[in-house]
Short mmCIF file of C-alpha atoms and ligand atoms in Angstrom, two decimals:
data_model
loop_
_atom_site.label_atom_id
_atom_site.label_comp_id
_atom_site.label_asym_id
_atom_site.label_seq_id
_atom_site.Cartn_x
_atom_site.Cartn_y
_atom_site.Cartn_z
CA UNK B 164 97.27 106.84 115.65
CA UNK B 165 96.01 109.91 116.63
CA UNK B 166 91.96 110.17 116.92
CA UNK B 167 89.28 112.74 117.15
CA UNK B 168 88.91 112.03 120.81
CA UNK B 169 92.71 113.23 120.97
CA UNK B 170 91.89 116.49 118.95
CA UNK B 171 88.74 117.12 121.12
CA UNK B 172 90.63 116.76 124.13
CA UNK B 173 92.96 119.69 123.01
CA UNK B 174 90.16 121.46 122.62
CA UNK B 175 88.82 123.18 119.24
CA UNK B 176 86.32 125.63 119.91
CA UNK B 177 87.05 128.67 117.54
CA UNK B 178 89.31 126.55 115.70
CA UNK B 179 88.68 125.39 112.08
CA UNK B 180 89.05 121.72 111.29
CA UNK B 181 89.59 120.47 107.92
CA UNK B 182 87.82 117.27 107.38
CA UNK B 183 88.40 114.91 104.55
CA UNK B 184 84.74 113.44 104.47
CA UNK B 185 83.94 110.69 101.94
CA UNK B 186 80.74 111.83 100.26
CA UNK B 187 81.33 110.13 97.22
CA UNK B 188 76.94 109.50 96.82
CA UNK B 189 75.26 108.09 94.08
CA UNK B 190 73.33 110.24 91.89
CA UNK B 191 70.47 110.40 89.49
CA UNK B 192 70.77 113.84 87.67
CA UNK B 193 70.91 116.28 90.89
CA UNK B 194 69.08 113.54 93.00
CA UNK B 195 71.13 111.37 95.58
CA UNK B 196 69.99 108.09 95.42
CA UNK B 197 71.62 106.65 98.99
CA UNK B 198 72.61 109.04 101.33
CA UNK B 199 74.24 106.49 103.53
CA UNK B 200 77.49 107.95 103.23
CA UNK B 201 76.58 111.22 103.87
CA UNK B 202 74.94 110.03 107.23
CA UNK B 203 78.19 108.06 108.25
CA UNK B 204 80.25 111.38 108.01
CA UNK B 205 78.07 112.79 110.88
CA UNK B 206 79.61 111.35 113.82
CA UNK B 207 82.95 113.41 113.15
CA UNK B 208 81.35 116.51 112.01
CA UNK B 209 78.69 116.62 114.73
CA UNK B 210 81.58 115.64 117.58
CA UNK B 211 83.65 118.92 116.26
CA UNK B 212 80.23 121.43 116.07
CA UNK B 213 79.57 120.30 119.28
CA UNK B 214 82.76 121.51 120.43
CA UNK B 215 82.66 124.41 118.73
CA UNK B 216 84.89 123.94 115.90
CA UNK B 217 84.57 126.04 112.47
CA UNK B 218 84.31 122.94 110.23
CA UNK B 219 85.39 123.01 106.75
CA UNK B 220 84.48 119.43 105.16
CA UNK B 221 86.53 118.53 101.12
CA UNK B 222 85.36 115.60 99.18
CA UNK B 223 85.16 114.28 96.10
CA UNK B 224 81.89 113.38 93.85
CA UNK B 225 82.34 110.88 90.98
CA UNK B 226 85.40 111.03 88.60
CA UNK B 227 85.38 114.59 87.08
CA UNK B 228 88.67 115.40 84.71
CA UNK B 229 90.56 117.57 86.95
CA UNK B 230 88.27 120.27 85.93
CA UNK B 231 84.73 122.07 87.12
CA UNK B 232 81.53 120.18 86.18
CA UNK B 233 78.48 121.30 87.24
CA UNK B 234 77.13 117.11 87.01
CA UNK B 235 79.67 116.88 90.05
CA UNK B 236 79.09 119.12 91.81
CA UNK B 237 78.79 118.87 95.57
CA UNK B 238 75.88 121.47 96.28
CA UNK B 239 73.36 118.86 96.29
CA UNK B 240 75.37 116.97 98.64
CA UNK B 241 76.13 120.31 101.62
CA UNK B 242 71.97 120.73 101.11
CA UNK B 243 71.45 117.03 102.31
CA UNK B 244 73.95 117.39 104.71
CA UNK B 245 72.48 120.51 105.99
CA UNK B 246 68.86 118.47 106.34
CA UNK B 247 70.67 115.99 108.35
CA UNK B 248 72.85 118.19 110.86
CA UNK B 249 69.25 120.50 110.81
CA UNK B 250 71.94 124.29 110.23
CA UNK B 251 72.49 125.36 106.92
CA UNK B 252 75.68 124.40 105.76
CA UNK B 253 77.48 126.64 103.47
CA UNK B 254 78.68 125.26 99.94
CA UNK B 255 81.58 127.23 98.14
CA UNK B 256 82.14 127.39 94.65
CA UNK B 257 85.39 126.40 94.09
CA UNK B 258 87.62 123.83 95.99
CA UNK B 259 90.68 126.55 97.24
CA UNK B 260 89.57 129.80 95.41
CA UNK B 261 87.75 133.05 96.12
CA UNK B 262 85.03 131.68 97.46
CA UNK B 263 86.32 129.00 99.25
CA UNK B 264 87.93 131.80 101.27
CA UNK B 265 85.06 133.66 101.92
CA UNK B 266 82.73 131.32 102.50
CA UNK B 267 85.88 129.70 105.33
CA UNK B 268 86.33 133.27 106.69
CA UNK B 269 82.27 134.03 107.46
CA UNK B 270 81.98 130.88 109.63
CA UNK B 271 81.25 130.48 113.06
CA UNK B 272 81.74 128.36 115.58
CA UNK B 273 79.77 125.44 115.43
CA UNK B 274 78.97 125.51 111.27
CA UNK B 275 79.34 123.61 108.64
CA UNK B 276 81.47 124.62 105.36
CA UNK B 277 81.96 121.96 102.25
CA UNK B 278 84.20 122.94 99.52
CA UNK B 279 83.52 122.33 95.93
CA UNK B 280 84.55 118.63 94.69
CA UNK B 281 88.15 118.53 95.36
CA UNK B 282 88.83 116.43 91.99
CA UNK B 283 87.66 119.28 90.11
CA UNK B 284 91.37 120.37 91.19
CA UNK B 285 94.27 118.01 89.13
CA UNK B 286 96.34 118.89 91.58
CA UNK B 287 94.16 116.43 94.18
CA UNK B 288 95.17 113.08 91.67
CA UNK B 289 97.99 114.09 89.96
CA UNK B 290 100.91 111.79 90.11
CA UNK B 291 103.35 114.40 90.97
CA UNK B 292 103.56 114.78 94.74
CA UNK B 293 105.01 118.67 94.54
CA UNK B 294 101.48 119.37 92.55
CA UNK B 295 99.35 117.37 95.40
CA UNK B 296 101.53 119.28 97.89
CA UNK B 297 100.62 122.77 96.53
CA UNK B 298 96.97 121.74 96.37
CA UNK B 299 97.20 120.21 100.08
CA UNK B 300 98.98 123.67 101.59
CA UNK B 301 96.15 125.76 99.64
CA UNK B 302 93.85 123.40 101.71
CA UNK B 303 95.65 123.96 104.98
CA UNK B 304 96.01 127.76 104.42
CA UNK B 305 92.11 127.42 104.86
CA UNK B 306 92.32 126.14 108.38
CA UNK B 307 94.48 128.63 109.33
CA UNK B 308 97.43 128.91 112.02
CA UNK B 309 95.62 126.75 114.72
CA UNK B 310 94.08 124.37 112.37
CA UNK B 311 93.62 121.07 112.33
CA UNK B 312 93.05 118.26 109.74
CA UNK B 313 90.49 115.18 110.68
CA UNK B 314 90.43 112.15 108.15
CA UNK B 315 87.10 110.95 108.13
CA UNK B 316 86.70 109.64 104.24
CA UNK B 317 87.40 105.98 104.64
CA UNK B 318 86.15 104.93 101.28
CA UNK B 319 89.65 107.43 100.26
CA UNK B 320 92.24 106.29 102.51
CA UNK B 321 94.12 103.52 99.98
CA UNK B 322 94.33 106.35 97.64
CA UNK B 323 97.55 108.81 97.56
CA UNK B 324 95.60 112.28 96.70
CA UNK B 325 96.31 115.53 98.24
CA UNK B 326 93.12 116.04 100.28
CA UNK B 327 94.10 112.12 102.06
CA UNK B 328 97.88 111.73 102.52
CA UNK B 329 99.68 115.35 101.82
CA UNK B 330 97.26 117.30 103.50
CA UNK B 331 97.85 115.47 106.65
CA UNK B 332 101.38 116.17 106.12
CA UNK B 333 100.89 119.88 106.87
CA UNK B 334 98.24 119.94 109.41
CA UNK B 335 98.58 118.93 112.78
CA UNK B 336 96.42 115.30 111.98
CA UNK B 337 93.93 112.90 113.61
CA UNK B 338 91.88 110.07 112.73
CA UNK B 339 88.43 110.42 112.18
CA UNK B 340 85.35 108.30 113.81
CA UNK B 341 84.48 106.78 111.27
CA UNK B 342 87.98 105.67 109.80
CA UNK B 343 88.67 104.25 113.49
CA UNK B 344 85.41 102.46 113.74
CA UNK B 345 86.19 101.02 110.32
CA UNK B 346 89.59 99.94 110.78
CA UNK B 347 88.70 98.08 114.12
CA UNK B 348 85.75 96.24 112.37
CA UNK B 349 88.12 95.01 109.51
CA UNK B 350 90.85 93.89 111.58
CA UNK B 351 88.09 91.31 112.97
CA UNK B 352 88.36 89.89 109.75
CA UNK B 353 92.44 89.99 109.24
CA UNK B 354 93.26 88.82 113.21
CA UNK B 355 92.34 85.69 114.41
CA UNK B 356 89.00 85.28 112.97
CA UNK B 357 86.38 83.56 114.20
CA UNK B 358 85.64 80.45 112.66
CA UNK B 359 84.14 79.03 110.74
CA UNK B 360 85.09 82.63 108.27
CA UNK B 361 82.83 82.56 105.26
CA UNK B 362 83.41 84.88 102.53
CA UNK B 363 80.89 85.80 99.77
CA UNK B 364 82.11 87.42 96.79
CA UNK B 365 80.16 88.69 93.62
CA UNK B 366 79.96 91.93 91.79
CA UNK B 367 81.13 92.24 88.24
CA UNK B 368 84.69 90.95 87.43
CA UNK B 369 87.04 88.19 88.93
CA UNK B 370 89.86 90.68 88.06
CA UNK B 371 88.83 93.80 90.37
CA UNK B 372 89.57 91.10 93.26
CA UNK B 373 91.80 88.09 92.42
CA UNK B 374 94.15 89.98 94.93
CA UNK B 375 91.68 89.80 97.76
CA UNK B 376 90.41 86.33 96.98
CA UNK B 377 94.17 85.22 96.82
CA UNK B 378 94.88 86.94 100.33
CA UNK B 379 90.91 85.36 101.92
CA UNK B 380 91.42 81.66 100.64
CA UNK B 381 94.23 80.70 102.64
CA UNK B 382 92.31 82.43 105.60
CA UNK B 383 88.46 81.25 105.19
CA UNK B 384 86.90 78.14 105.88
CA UNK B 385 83.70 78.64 102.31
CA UNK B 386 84.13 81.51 99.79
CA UNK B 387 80.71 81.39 98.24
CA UNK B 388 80.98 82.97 94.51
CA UNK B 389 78.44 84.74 92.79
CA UNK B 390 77.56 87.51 90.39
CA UNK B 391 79.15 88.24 87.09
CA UNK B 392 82.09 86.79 88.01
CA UNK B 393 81.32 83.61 88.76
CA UNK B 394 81.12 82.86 84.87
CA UNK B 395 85.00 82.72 84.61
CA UNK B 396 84.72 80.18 87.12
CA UNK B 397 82.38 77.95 85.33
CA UNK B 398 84.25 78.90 82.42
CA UNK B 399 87.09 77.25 83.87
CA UNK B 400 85.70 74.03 85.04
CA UNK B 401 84.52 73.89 81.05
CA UNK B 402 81.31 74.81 81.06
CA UNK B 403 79.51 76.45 78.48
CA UNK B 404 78.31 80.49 80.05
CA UNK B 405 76.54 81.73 76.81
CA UNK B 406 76.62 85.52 76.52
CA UNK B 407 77.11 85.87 80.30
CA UNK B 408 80.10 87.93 81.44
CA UNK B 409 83.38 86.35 80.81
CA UNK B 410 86.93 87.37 81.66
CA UNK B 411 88.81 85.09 79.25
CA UNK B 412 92.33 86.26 80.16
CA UNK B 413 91.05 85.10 83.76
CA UNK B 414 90.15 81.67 82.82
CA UNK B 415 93.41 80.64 83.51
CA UNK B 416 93.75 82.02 87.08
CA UNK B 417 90.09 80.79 88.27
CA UNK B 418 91.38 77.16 87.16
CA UNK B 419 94.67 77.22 88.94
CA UNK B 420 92.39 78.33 92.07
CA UNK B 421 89.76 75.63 91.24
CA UNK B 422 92.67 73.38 91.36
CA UNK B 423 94.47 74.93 94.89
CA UNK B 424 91.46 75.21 96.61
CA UNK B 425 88.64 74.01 94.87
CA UNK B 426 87.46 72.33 98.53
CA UNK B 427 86.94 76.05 99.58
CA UNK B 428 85.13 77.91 97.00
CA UNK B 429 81.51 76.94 96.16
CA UNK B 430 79.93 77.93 93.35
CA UNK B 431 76.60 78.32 92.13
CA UNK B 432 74.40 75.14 90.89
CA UNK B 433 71.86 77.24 88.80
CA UNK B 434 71.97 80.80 87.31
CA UNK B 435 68.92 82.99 85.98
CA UNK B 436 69.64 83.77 82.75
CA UNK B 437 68.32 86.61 79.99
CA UNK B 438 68.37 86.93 76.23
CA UNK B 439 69.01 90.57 76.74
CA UNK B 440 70.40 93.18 79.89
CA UNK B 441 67.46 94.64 80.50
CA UNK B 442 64.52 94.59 83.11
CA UNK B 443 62.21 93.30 80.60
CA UNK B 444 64.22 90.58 78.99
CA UNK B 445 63.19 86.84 78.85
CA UNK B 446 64.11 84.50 81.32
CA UNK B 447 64.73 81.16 82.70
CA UNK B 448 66.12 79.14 85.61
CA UNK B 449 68.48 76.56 84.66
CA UNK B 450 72.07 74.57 85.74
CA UNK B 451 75.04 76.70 86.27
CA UNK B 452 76.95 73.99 83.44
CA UNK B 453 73.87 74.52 81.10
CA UNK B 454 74.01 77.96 80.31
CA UNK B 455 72.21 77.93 76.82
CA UNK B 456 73.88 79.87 73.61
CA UNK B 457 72.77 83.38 73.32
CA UNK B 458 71.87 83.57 77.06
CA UNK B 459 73.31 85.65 79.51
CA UNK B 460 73.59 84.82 83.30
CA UNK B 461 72.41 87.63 85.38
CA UNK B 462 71.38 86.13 88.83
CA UNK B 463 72.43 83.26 90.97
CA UNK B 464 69.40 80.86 91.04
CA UNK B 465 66.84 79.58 94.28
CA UNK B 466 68.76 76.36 94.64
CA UNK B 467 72.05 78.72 95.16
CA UNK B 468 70.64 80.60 97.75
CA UNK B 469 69.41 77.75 99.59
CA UNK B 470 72.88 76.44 99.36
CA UNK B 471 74.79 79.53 100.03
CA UNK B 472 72.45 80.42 103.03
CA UNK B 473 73.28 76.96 104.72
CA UNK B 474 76.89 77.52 104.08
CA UNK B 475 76.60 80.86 105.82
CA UNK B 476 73.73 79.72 108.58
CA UNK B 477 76.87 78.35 110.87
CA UNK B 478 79.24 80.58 110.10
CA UNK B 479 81.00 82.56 113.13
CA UNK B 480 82.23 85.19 111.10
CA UNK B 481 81.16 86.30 107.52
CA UNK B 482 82.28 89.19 104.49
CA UNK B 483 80.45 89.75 101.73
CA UNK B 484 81.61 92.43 98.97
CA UNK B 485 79.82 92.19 95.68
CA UNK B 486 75.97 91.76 94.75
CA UNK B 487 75.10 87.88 93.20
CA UNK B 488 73.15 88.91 90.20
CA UNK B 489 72.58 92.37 88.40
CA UNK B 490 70.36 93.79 91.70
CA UNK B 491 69.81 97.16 89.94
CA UNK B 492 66.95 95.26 87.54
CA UNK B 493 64.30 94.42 89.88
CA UNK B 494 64.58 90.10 88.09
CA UNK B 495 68.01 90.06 88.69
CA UNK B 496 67.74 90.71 92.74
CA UNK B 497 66.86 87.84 94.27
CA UNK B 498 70.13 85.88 94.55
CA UNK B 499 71.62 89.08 96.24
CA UNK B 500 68.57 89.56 98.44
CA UNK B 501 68.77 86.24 99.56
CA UNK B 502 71.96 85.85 100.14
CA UNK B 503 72.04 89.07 102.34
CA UNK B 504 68.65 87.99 104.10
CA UNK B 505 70.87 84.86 105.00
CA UNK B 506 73.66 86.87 106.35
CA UNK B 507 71.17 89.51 107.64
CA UNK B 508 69.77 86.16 109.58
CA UNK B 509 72.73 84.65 110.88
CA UNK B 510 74.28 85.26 114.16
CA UNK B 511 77.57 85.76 112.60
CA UNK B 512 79.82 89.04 112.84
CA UNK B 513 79.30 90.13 109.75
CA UNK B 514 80.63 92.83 107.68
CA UNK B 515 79.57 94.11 103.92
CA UNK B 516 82.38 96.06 102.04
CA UNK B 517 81.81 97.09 98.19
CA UNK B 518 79.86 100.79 97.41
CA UNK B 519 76.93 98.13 95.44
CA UNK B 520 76.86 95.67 97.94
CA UNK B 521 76.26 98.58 100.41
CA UNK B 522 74.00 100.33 98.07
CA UNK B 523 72.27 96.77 97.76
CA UNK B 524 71.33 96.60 101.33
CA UNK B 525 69.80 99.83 101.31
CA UNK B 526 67.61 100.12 97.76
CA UNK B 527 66.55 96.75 98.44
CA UNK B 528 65.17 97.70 101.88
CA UNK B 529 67.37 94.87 103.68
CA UNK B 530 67.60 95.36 107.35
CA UNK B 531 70.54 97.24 107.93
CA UNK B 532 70.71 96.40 111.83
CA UNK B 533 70.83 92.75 110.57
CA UNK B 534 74.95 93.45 109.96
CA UNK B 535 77.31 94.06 112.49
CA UNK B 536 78.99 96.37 109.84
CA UNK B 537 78.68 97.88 106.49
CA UNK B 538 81.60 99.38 105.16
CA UNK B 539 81.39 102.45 103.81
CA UNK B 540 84.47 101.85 101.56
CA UNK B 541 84.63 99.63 98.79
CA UNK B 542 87.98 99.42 97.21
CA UNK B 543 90.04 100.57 101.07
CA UNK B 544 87.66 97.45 102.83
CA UNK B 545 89.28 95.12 99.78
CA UNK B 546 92.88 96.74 100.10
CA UNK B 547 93.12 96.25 103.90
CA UNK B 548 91.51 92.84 103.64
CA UNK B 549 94.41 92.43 101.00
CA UNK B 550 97.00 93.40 103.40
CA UNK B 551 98.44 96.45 101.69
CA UNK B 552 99.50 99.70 103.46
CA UNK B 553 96.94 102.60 103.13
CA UNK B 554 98.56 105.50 102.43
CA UNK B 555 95.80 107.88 104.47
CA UNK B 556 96.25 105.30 107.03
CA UNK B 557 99.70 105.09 107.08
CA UNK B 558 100.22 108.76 106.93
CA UNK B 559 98.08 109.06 110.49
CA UNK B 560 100.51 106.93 111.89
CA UNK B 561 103.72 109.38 111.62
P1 ADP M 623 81.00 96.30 94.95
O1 ADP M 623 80.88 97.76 94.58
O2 ADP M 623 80.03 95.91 96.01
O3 ADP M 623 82.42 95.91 95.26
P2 ADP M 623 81.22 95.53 92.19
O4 ADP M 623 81.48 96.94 91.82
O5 ADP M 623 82.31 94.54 92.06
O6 ADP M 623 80.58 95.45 93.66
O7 ADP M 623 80.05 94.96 91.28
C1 ADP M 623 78.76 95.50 91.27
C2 ADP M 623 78.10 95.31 89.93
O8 ADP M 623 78.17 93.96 89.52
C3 ADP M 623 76.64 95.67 89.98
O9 ADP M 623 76.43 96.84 89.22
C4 ADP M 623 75.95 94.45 89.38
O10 ADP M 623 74.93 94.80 88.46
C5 ADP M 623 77.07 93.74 88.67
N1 ADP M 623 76.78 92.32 88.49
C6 ADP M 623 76.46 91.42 89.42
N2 ADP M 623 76.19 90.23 88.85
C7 ADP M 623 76.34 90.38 87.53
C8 ADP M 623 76.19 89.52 86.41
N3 ADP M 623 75.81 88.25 86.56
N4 ADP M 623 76.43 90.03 85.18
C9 ADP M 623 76.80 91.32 85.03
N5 ADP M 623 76.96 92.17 86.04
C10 ADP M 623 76.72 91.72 87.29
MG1 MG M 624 81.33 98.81 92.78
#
């Protein structure tokens, strides 16, 4: 695969260089609540000002429909990034258009340009590849003759859109830091592990990851499961989960994987449970089989942690994707702090995948230096770990 270092050695001062950044942020109105993935596109970008490239950055924000809207827009995002580089970085208006052009044509070398959010374009998701195509040569018509593309937007890489896979088609291509750094990290986790290889999984449904917990439990030594999908689980082993969150069309699956490796995955022994999702609901601490009716289970309990945090004290190598409890209400956050203080803690390689298990870290102040890697990409992290082909991956590789 080639890499930035590759690109950099050919030399790109007075060149512009297209990079596909992933600066997919949260956001509260125009406010960015995390800017950590803003900060892990600076490597790349700062390694091609440096050089003297004319960079030209496309992302996406959020799920717009294929159409401009100002509540995704990426302004917000080029004026962070512009705090963190310390230049002003130029924002267009549009994603290939009039001032796209212009705002391409007055940079020089050594700036920053970020077009508008590149799903505000159907042509970036459409399922007809001619479509992506034409969006992806509009995109490459920006970096001109000597141009060059740089794929930097991990968290993007499993998806088939015109600003990952066909774009790299018509530019001469290179991987960027940050997808490198990423890929090497997970491949700790695919090749010859370290053991003993815990896995924690949580977050909301058993069906976002039955594919990744089918491809880790022939591979780990625990898989510790919290969070709202845990209740299936229980569910399965015939307990009782009140109003908690429930997959029923899953029950089936979480039994047959009780039954095939129930020596493997640990559950939790108590949950905290609510009478109502909210911060300022009523709540108790009782056994994960004793979930009253009318309650809903919203955290793993203290005996959990303890019990996940000795699984995970001697483990040699650990994931975790997926908060334990509903960390965004400040109740609900102690089974995923504590569970990440114990990783944080161990001596393990460990690696976080999941945009809310990231997020997690972060909002609730955990130390970030306490991982050996947090993955900036949710759904590619689970798709690798999976085993299936990325397509901006694979398209790197031609
Ligand atoms: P990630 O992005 O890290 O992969 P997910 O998207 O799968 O994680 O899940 C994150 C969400 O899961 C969070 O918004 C959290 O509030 C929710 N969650 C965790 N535990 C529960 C629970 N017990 N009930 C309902 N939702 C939960
Ligand atoms: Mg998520």
């Amino acid at each position: 695969m080639r890499s930035l270092d590759d690109l950099l050695a050919e030399g790109v001062a007075g060149r512009t260089v297209l990079v596909r950044a992933d600066l997919n942020v949260p956001l509260d109105g125009a406010r960015i609540t995390d800017d950590g993935r803003i900060r892990a596109s600076l490597p790349t970008l700062r390694a091609l000002t440096d050089a003297g490239a004319r960079v030209v950055v496309t992302a996406h924000l959020g799920r717009p429909k294929g159409a401009p809207d100002p509540a995704y827009s990426l302004g917000p995002v080029a004026a962070r990034l512009g705090e963190l580089v310390g230049t002003p970085v130029q924002a267009a208006t549009d994603v290939v258009g009039d001032s796209a052009r212009e705002v391409v044509a007055g940079l020089a070398d050594g700036q920053i340009a970020v077009l508008e959010n590149v799903r505000f374009d159907p042509r970036e998701t459409s399922k007809d590849t001619a479509e992506r195509a034409a969006l992806a040569a509009e995109l490459a018509t920006l970096a001109g003759p000597d141009g060059a593309f740089v794929s930097d937007g991990f968290g993007v890489v499993h998806r088939a859109q015109a600003s990952v896979v066909e774009v790299a088609e018509q530019l001469p291509s290179y991987a960027g830091t940050l997808v490198v750094d990423e890929l090497t990290t997970l491949r700790r986790l695919t090749e010859a592990p370290e053991r003993p290889y815990a896995v924690v999984l949580g977050g909301s449904k058993v069906s976002d990851k039955l594919a990744v917990i089918e491809a880790l439990l022939p591979k780990v030594d625990t898989l510790l499961v919290g969070g709202g999908m845990c209740f299936t689980f229980l569910a399965a082993l015939g307990h009782p989960v009140g109003e908690s969150l429930l997959e029923q069309d899953m029950i089936d699956v979480c039994a047959r994987l009780l039954k095939s490796s129930g020596d493997t995955i640990r559950l939790p022994s108590d949950v905290v449970v609510a009478d109502k999702f909210a911060a300022d609901a009523n709540t108790r601490t009782v056994a994960a089989q004793d979930i009253p009716d009318g309650w809903m289970g919203l955290d793993v309990g203290p005996e959990t942690v303890q019990d996940f945090a000795a699984a995970l004290t001697g483990a040699a190598t650990v994931f975790w994707n997926g908060p334990m409890g509903v960390f965004e209400l400040a109740p609900f956050a102690d089974g995923t702090r504590g569970v990440a203080e114990a990783i944080a803690a161990s001596a393990a390689f460990s690696v976080v995948g999941g945009g809310d298990s990231a997020a997690a870290v972060r909002l609730l102040g955990l130390p970030e230096d306490g991982f050996s890697h947090i993955s900036t990409g949710g759904g590619a992290s689970l798709e690798f770990l999976e085993g299936k082909t990325l397509p901006g991956v694979a398209v790197l590789e031609t």
